[in-house]
Structures are given as structure tokens and as C-alpha cells.
Short mmCIF file of C-alpha atoms in Angstrom, two decimals:
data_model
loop_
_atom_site.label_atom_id
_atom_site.label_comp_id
_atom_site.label_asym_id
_atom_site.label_seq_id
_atom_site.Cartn_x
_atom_site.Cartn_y
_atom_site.Cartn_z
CA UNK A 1 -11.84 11.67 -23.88
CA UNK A 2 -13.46 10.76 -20.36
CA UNK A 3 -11.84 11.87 -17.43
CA UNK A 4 -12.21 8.85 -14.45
CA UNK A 5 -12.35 11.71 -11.53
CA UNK A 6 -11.33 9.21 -8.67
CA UNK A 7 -8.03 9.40 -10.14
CA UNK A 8 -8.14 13.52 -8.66
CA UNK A 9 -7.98 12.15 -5.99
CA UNK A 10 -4.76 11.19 -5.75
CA UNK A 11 -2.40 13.28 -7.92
CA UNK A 12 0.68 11.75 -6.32
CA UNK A 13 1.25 8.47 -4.77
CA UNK A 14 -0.72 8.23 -1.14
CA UNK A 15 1.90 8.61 1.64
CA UNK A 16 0.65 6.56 5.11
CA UNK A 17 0.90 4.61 7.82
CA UNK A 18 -0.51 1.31 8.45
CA UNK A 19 -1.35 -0.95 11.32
CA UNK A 20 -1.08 -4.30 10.26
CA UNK A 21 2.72 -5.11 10.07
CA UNK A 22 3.29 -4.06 13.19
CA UNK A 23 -0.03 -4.43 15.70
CA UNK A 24 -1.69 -7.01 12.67
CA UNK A 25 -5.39 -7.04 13.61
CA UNK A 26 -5.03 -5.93 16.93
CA UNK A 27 -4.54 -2.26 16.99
CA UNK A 28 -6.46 -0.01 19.59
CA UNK A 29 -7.45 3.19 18.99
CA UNK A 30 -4.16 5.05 21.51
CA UNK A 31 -2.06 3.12 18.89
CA UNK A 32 -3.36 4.85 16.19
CA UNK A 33 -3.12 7.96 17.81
CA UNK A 34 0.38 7.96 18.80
CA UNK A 35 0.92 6.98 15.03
CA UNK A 36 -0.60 10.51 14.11
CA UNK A 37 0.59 12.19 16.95
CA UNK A 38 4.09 10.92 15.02
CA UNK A 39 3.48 11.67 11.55
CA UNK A 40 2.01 14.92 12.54
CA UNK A 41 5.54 16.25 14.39
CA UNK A 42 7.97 14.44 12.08
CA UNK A 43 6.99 13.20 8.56
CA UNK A 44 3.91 15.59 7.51
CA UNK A 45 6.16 18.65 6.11
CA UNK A 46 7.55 15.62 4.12
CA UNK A 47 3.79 14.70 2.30
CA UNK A 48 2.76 11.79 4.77
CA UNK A 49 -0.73 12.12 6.18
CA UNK A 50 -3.08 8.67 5.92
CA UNK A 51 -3.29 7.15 8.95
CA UNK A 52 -4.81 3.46 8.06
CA UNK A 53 -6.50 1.04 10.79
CA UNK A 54 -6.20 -2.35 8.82
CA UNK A 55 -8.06 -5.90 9.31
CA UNK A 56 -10.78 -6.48 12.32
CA UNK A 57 -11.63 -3.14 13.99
CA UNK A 58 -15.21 -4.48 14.25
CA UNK A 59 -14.09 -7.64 15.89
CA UNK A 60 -13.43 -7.25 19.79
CA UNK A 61 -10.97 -10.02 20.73
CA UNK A 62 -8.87 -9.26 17.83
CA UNK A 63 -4.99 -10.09 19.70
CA UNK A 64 -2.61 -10.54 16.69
CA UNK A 65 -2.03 -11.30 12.93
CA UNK A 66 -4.16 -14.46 13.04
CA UNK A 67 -8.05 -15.07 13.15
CA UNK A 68 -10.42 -16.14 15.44
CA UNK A 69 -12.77 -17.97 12.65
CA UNK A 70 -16.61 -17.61 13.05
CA UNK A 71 -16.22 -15.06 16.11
CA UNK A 72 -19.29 -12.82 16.57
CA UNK A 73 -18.74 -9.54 15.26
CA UNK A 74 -19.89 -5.97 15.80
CA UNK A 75 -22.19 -5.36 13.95
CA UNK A 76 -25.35 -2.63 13.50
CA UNK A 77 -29.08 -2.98 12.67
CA UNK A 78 -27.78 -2.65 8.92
CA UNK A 79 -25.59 -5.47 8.95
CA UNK A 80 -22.67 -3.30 8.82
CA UNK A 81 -19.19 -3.51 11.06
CA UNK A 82 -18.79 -1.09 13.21
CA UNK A 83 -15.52 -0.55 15.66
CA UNK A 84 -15.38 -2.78 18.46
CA UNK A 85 -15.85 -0.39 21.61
CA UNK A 86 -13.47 -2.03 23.50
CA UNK A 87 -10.43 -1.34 21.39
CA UNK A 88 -12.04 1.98 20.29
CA UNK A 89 -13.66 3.70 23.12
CA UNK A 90 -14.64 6.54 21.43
CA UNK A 91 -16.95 4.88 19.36
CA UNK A 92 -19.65 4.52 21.73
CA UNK A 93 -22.89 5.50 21.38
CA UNK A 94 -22.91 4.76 17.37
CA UNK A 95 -20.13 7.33 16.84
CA UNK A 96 -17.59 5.05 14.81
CA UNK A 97 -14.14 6.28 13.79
CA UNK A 98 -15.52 10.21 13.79
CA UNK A 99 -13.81 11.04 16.77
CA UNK A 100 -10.51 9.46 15.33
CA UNK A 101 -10.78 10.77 12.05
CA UNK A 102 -11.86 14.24 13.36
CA UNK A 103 -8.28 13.88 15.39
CA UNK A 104 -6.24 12.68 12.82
CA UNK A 105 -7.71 15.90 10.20
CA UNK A 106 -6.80 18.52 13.57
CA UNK A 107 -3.60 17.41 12.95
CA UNK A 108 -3.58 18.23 8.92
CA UNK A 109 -3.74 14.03 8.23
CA UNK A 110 -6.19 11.87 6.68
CA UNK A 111 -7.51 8.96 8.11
CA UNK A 112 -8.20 5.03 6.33
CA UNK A 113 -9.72 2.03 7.37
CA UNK A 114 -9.38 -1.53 5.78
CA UNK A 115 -12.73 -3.40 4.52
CA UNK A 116 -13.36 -7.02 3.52
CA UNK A 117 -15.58 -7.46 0.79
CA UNK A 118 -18.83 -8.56 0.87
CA UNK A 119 -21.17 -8.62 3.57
CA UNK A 120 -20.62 -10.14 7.34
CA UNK A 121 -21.69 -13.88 7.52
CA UNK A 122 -23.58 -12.81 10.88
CA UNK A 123 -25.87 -10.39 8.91
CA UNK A 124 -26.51 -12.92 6.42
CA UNK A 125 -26.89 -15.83 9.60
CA UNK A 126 -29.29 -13.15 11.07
CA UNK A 127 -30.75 -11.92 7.93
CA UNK A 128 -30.49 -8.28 8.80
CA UNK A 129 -32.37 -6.01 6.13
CA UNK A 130 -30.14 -3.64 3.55
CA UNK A 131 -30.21 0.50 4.43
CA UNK A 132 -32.61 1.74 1.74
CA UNK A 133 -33.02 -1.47 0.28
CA UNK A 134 -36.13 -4.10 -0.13
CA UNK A 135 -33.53 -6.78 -0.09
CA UNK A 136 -31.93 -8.29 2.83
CA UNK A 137 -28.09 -10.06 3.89
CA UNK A 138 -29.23 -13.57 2.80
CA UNK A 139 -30.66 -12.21 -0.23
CA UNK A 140 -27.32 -10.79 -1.88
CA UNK A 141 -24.84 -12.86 0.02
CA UNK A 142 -22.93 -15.53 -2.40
CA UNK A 143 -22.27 -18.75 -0.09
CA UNK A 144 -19.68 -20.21 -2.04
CA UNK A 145 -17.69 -16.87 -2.18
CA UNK A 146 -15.48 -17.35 0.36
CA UNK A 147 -11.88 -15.65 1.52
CA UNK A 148 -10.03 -18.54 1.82
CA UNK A 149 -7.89 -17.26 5.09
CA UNK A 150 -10.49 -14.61 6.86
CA UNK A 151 -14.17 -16.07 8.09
CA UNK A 152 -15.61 -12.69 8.10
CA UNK A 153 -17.52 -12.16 5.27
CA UNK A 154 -19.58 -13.58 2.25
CA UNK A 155 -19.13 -12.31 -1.20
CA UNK A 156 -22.42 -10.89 -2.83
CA UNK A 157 -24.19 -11.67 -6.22
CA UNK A 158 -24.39 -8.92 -8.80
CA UNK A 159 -28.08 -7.69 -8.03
CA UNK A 160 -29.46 -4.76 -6.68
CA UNK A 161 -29.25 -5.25 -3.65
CA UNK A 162 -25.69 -5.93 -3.76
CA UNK A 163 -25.18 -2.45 -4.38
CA UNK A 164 -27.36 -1.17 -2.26
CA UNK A 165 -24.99 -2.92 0.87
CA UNK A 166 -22.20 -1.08 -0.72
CA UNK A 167 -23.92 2.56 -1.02
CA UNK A 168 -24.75 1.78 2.78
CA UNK A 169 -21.14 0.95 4.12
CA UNK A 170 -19.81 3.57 2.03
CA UNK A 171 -22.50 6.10 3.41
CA UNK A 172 -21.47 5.57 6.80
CA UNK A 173 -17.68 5.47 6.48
CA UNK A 174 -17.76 9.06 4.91
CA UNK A 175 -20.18 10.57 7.82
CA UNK A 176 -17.08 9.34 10.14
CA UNK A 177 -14.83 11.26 8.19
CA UNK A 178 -13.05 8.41 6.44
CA UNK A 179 -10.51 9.50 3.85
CA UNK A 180 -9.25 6.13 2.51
CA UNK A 181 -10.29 2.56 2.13
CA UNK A 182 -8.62 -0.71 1.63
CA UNK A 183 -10.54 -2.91 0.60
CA UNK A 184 -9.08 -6.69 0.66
CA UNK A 185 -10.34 -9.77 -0.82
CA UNK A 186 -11.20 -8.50 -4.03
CA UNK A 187 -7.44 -7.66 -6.07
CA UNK A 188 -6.87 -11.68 -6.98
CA UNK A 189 -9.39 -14.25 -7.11
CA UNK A 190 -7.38 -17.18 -8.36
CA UNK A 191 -7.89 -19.17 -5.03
CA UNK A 192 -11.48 -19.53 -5.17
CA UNK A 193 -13.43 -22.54 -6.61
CA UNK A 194 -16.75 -21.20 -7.90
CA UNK A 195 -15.83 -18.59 -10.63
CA UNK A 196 -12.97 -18.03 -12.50
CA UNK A 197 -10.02 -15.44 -11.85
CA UNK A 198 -11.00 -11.65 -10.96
CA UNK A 199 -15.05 -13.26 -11.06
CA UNK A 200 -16.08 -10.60 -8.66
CA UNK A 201 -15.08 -7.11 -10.67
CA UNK A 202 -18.63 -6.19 -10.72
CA UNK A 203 -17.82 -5.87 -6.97
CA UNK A 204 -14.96 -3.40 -7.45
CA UNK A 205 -16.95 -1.59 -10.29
CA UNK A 206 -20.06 -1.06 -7.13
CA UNK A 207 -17.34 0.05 -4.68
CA UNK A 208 -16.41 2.10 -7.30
CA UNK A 209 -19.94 3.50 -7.91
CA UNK A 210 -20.52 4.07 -3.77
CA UNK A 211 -17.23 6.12 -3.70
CA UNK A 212 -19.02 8.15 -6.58
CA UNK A 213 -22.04 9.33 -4.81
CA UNK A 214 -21.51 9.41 -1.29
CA UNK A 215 -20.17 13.54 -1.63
CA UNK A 216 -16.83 12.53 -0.28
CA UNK A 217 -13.58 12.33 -1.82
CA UNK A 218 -12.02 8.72 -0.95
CA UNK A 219 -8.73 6.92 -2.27
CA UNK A 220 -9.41 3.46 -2.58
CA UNK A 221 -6.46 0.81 -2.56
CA UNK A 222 -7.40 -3.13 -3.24
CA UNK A 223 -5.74 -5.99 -1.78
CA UNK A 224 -4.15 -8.71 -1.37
CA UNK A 225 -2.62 -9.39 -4.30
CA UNK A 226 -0.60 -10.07 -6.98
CA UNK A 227 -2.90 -8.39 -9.30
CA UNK A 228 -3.09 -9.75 -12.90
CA UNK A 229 -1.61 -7.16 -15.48
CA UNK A 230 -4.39 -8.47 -17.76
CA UNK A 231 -7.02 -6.64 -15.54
CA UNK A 232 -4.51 -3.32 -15.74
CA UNK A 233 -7.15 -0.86 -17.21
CA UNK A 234 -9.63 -2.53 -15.20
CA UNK A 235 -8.70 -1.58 -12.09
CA UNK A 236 -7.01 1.57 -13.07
CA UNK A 237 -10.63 2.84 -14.17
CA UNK A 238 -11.90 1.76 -10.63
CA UNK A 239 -9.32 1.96 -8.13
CA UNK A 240 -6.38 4.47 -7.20
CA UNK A 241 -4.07 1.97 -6.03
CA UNK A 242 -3.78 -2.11 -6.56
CA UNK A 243 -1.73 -4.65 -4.93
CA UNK A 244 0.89 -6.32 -7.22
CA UNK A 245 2.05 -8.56 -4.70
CA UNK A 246 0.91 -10.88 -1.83
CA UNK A 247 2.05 -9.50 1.66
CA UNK A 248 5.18 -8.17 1.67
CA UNK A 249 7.57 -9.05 4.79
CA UNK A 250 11.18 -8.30 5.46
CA UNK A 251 13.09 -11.21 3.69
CA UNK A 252 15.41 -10.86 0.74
CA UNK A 253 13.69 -13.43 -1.62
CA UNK A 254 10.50 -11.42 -0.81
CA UNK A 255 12.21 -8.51 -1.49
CA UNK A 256 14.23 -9.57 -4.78
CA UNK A 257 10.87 -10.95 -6.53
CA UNK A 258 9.63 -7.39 -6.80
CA UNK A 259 11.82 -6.84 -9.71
CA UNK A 260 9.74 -9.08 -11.58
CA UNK A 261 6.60 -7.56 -10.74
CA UNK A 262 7.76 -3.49 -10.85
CA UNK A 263 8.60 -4.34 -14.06
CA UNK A 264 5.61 -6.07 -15.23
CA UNK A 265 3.74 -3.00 -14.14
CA UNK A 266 6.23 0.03 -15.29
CA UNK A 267 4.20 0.88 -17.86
CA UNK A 268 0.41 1.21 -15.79
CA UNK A 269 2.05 4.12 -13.75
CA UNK A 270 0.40 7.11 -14.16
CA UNK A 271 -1.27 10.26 -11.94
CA UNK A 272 -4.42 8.83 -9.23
CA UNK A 273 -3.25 5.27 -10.88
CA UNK A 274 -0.74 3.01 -8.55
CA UNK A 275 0.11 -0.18 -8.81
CA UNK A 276 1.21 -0.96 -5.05
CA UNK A 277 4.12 -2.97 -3.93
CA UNK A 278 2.60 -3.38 -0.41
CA UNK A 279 3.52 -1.53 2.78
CA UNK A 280 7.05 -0.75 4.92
CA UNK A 281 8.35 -3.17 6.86
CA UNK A 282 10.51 -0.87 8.29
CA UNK A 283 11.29 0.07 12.21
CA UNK A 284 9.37 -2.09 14.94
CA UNK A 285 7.25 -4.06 13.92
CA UNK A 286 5.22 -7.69 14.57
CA UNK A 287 4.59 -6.29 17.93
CA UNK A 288 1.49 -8.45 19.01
CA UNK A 289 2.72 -11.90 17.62
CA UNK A 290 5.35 -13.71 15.73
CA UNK A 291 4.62 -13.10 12.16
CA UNK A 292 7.72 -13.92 9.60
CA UNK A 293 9.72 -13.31 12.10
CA UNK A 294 10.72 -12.66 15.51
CA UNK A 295 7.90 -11.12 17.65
CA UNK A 296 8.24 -7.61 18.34
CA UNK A 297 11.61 -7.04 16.27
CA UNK A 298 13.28 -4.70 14.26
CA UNK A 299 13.23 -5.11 10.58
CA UNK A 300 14.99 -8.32 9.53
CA UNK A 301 16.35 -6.27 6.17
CA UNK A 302 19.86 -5.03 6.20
CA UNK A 303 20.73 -1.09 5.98
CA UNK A 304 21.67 -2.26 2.64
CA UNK A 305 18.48 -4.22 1.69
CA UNK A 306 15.99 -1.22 3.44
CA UNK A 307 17.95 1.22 0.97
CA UNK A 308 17.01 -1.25 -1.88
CA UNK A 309 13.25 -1.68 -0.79
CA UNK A 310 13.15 2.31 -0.43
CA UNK A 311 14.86 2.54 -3.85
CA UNK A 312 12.96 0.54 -5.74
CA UNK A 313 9.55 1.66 -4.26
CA UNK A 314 10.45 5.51 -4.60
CA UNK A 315 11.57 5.32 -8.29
CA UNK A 316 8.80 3.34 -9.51
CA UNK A 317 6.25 5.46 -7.49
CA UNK A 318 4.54 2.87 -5.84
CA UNK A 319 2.33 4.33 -2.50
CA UNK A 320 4.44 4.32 0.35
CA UNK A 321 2.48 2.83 3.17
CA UNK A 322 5.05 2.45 6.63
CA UNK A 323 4.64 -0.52 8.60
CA UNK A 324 6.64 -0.16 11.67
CA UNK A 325 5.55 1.37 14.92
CA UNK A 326 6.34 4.97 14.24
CA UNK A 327 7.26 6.13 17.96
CA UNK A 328 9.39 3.53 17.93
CA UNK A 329 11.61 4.34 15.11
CA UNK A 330 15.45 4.82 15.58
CA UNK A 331 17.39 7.46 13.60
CA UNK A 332 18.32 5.96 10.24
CA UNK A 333 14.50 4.68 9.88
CA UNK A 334 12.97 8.52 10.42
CA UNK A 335 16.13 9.32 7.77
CA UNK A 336 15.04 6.61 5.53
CA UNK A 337 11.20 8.52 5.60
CA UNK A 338 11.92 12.64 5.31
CA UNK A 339 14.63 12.26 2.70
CA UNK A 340 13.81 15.32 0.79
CA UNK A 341 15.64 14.79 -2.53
CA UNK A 342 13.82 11.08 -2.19
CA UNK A 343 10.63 12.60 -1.81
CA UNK A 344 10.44 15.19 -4.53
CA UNK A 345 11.70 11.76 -6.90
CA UNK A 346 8.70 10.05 -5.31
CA UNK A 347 6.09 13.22 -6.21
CA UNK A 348 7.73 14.71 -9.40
CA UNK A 349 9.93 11.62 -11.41
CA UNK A 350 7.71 10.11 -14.34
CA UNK A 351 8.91 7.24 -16.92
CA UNK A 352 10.49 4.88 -14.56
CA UNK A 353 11.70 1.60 -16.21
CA UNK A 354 14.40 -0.77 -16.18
CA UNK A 355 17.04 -0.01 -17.92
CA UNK A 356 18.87 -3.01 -17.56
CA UNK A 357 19.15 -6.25 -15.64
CA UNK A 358 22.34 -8.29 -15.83
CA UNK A 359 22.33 -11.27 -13.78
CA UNK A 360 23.43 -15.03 -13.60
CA UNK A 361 21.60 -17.37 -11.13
CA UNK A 362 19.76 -13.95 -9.20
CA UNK A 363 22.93 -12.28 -8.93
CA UNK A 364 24.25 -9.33 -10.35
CA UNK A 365 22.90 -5.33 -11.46
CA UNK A 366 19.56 -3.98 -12.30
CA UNK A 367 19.70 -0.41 -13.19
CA UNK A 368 16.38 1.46 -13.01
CA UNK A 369 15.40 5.35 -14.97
CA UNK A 370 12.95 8.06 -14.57
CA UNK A 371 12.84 11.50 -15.85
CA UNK A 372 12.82 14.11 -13.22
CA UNK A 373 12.11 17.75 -13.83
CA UNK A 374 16.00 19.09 -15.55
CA UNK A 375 17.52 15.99 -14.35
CA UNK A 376 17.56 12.13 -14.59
CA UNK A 377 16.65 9.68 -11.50
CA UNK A 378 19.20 6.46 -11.48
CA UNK A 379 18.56 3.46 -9.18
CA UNK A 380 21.82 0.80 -9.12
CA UNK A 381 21.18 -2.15 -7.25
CA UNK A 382 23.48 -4.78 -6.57
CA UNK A 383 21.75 -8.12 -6.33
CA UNK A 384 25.02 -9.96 -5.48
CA UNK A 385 25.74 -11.63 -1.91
CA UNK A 386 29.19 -9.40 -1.89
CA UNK A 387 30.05 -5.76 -2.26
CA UNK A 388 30.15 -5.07 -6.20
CA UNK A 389 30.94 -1.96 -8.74
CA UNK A 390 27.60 -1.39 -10.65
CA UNK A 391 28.58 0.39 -14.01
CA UNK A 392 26.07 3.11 -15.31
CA UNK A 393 26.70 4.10 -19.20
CA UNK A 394 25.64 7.87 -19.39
CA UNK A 395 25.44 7.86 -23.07
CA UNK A 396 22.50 4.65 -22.92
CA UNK A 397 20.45 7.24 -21.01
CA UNK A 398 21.68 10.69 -21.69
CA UNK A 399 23.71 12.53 -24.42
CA UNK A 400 27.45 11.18 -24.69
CA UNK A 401 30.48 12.63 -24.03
CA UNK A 402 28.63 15.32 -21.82
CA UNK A 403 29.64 15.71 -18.43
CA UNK A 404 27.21 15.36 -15.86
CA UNK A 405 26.94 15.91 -12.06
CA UNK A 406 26.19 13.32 -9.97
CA UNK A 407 23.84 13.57 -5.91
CA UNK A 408 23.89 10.74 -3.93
CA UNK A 409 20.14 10.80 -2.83
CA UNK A 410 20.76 8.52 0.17
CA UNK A 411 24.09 10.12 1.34
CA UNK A 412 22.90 13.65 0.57
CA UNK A 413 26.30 14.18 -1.14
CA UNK A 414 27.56 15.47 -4.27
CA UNK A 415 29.92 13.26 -5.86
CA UNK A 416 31.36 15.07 -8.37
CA UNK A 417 31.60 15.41 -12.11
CA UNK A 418 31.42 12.45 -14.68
CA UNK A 419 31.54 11.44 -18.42
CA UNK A 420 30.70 8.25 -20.25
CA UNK A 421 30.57 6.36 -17.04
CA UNK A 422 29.79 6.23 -13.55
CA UNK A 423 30.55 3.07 -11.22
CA UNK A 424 29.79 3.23 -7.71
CA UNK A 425 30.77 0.36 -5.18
CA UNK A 426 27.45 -1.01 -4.15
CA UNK A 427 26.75 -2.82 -0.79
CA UNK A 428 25.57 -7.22 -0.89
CA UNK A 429 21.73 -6.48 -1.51
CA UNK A 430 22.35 -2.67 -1.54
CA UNK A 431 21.58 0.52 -3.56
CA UNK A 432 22.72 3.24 -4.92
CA UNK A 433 19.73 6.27 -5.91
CA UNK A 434 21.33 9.67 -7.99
CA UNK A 435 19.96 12.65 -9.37
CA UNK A 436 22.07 13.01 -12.11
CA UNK A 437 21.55 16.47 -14.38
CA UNK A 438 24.10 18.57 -17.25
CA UNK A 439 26.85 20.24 -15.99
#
């Protein structure tokens, strides 16, 4: 048997924070440090510690969640971005995101920046030369790999070279310290014209390689998505965490469609393997622009709905990235995060699947399983516009006519003692989460 070692590096689903939903690709370097300033006081006891700069930290007019298309970039002699001094003033003088990263690990986190793939279109425009390479930017780049909604880069033919630009990135990201990379533009490929689906792999697989051998242990995630199940082992002997869906806002239908696709995946689930059902949009967020919403607004999702999206996310084990503005948060949104029954589900459950899903026209009860360590992990949502009784069948799951006590996860209270069945009153759009174990 060969052991993939990336997937040591992350035993449990990453725990983070990330910049886009709520500063998009505008985020300055005091944001990011009153992010880990947070996290350090109030969620790291709990497990979180990735602090993530998303999209455009190279690019200095960066305002919001859109793109300035063709905009000159920062770039160095190598043809690789580096932070945009304005926004980051402690990268100057060729220092990058040390100084941040060396912050965020004083404070016992982990710091993550987002990458496109490929290589800038200015290096290739300019022809800069490759680190440790006899090729140079217009010799690797691919001109009719495109992103179709982010100007930034080319994507690069499967040479030499090719992999040389990636052992160079990656060789500078882990002399700053970096701890975690998203790399976006590279889960789903369906939108582009000149290959077919997934066509650039052979990029993932020299990501992949970089990671390897640059002496630094670094989770990689891949975006957007959703990612094609067919592609499963793929990307689970490549990457730690994949995108299964596109980006993830805070609307119901958004919301309800991830039923679909956490089932689809149940089964790919599995230590320093994640498929990823996309960040948090919990708290404050959309803070530099209107973006699916009101600009600079409090979750759209009901209590109910955020205890569905939390739910769902925990039992299957998908990363837990938060979106929102972390200083901002109110009370019930630092609740939702340092939940400590929720987390040890999050860290220790294994098996999750649906057990059922009963519904006419969208609406009615999914029920969702995972073993826990002496006990079972139950997840009743109620899909229905109105308040509804979800029924739970012990004996489908467990051994019958046992009785078994019941925790409310959520409401940190112990219900009681049942046998046969259990049938909570569940909110319009709402959850219900239980550790249920033998009497």
C-alpha cells in the first residue's frame, strides 16, 4: 500500500478564516490581523488557526469582489506575484507575507494565501525568465487557457518549464512562512473551450509535486468548483481539500442544493481528504461591495437556516472556512463557532451519510448519520417553509427497543430518555444535531 503523505497533513478537517466573503479582493494586511488577533482570543482552544488572504494580494487597486481586467500587477524579476505594498506594508523590501505569517504563528495560527493558476499574463507580455529554469513566461504559458471571470493569469503547457514556475512560486511562499494554499482555477474546467473537462490535472499533479519538495508542510485546497466525482481519487491523491460547489452565498436555494452534492461525495470522506462545501457566510460580511446581497450586512440566512448550514457542514466534515468579519461577530455567531460538542463531531464522527430524504416538491426531512466514538451523531433537517416534527426511527440506525439518551448539540441540553422513536419540532429551514448514545 502507498501512503500519499500530503494527506498528514491534515488529519482533521482545516479550521480557518477567510477574506473573501467579507473584504472579497480587497483585504489589507490590519484586516487580516484583527482576524488573528480574533481567532487567537476566542476560537483557537476550539481547533481554528488558518488565517487565509484570498484573490488579488499582488494587485494594488484591488477595492471589492469584482476585477479590474488587464491591471498591471506586482510582480518580481521571476514573474511571480508578490503582495501589493500598499495594502501590505510590511512587505517592503522583498519581504512578502513573512512578517504576517511570522504574526499569525506568535499567536499559535497558521497562515494561507489564495493562488490562481498558471502564470501572470504580464510575465508572459514581458517574457520574464523562470527561477532555475532555461525556459521563460512565454515559453510555458497556454494562450487559450483562460479563467473565464479573472484576467490574471495564463494557464501553462505540460513541459518542463511548467514545473519549474511552480517549484519557484511554491519556493517562495514557504520561505514566507505560508501554511496553506488555495489554489483557484484549476477544481472544474468545464467552461473553457480548448480542452475538455479537468484538461489541466497535470497542473494539479505539479502543484502537487512543488508542495513535495519545497521542505514545508502545506494544505492545499482547490477551487472554484463543483468538482466532478469522476475525478474523486484524482484529486484526493493530490489535494487535501476540493471544492464541490461554486461559491457559496447566504440564500436558501444555495443552501438547499448542497444536499445533492454532500451526498454525492459521502463516500470520498476520509483523514487529509475533504471534499469542501465552500466557506461561512456567517456574521458581517460583503463589507467592501454589494455582492449577493446587501453591502456590508449581516448574514441573509435565518437562525434556523445558519443552524442547517452548520449542521450539515459539521456532520459531513467538510473544512470549515468562516467568512464573516470576525471582530464583528455578535453572540449567537461566536456560539455558532466554539460549540464544543459540535466540534469534537467535526474532529472525531466518521461514516456520515444520509439516512433518509423524504420530500415532495423540495419540501420535507433529510436525516443525516455518523458514528461517533460510544455514540451516534443525528442531523434532522426540516426542508419545509413551516415549523414541522421530523421523526427519527432508532431501530433503522441503532438496536431496537433499547433506550437511548438523547443531547441537543445546538441547545447544549439533555433531552431525556427515548425508545423506538424520537420526533423533535424542527424550525422552516431549521435543524436539529444530537449525540445520541445507550442508556
Amino acid at each position: 500500500m502507498v501512503i500519499v503523505m500530503h494527506r498528514r497533513f491534515a488529519k482533521t478537517a482545516p479550521l480557518g478564516w477567510n477574506s473573501w466573503d467579507c473584504f472579497g479582493a480587497g483585504v489589507t494586511e490590519k484586516q487580516l490581523k484583527e482576524n488573528a488577533d480574533y481567532m487567537a482570543k476566542y476560537l483557537k482552544q476550539y481547533g481554528w488557526e488558518y488565517i487565509v488572504c484570498d484573490i488579488q494580494w499582488y494587485e494594488p487597486n484591488a477595492k471589492n469582489n469584482d476585477y479590474f481586467n488587464f491591471t498591471p500587477l506586482n510582480l518580481d524579476e521571476y514573474g511571480r506575484a508578490i503582495p501589493a505594498e500598499n495594502r501590505f506594508p510590511s512587505s517592503k523590501g522583498g519581504k512578502g507575507f513573512k512578517e504576517i505569517s511570522d504574526y499569525c504563528h506568535s499567536l499559535g495560527l497558521k497562515f494561507g494565501i489564495h493562488i490562481m493558476r498558471g502564470i501572470p499574463r504580464q510575465a508572459v507580455h514581458e517574457n520574464l525568465p523562470i527561477k532555475n529554469s532555461r525556459y521563460t513566461a512565454r515559453q510555458v504559458a497556454h494562450h487559450f487557457s483562460v479563467c473565464s471571470w479573472n484576467t490574471d493569469m495564463y494557464g501553462m503547457i505540460n513541459c518542463p518549464g511548467t514545473q519549474d514556475y511552480y517549484n519557484s512560486i511554491i519556493e517562495l511562499y514557504a520561505s514566507w512562512g505560508v501554511d496553506f494554499i488555495k489554489c483557484d482555477d484549476i477544481c472544474v474546467t468545464e467552461f473553457r473551450q480548448w480542452d475538455s473537462p479537468y484538461s489541466a490535472d497535470y497542473e494539479i499533479e505539479m502543484l502537487r509535486k512543488a508542495i513535495d519538495n519545497c521542505g514545508r508542510e502545506i494544505v492545499l485546497s482547490l477551487s472554484p468548483g463543483p468538482a466532478n466525482i469522476k475525478n474523486a481519487d484524482h484529486l484526493a491523491k493530490n489535494a487535501n481539500m476540493w471544492r464541490i460547489t461554486g461559491d457559496f452565498w447566504d440564500s436558501w436555494d444555495k443552501l438547499y442544493n448542497m444536499f445533492e452534492r454532500c451526498y454525492t461525495w459521502q463516500d470520498k470522506v476520509r483523514p487529509g481528504n475533504y471534499p469542501d462545501c465552500d466557506m461561512l457566510p456567517l456574521g458581517k460580511i460583503s463589507k467592501n461591495g454589494v455582492c449577493h446581497g446587501p453591502q456590508n450586512r449581516m448574514t441573509q440566512f435565518t437562525k434556523p437556516e445558519q443552524l442547517t448550514m452548520m449542521s450539515l457542514w459539521g456532520i459531513f466534515k467538510s473544512p470549515l472556512m468562516m467568512g464573516g468579519n470576525m471582530p464583528e461577530n455578535d453572540e449567537w455567531t461566536l456560539s455558532l463557532l466554539t460549540n464544543e460538542e459540535y466540534m469534537k463531531m467535526h474532529r472525531t464522527a466518521y461514516g456520515a451519510h444520509q439516512h433518509l430524504r423524504n420530500e415532495k416538491n423540495g419540501k420535507g426531512d433529510i436525516i443525516w448519520v455518523a458514528n461517533g466514538r460510544g455514540c451516534k451523531y443525528v442531523a434532522l433537517f426540516n426542508t419545509r417553509d413551516k415549523e414541522h416534527s421530523v421523526k427519527l426511527d432508532f431501530s433503522q440506525i441503532l438496536m431496537p427497543d433499547e433506550k437511548y439518551s438523547v443531547y441537543d448539540i445546538w441547545n447544549k441540553e439533555n433531552l431525556g430518555e427515548f425508545k423506538n422513536i424520537f420526533k423533535p419540532i424542527i424550525a422552516p429551514h431549521g435543524a436539529g444535531l444530537y449525540k445520541i448514545e445507550t442508556v
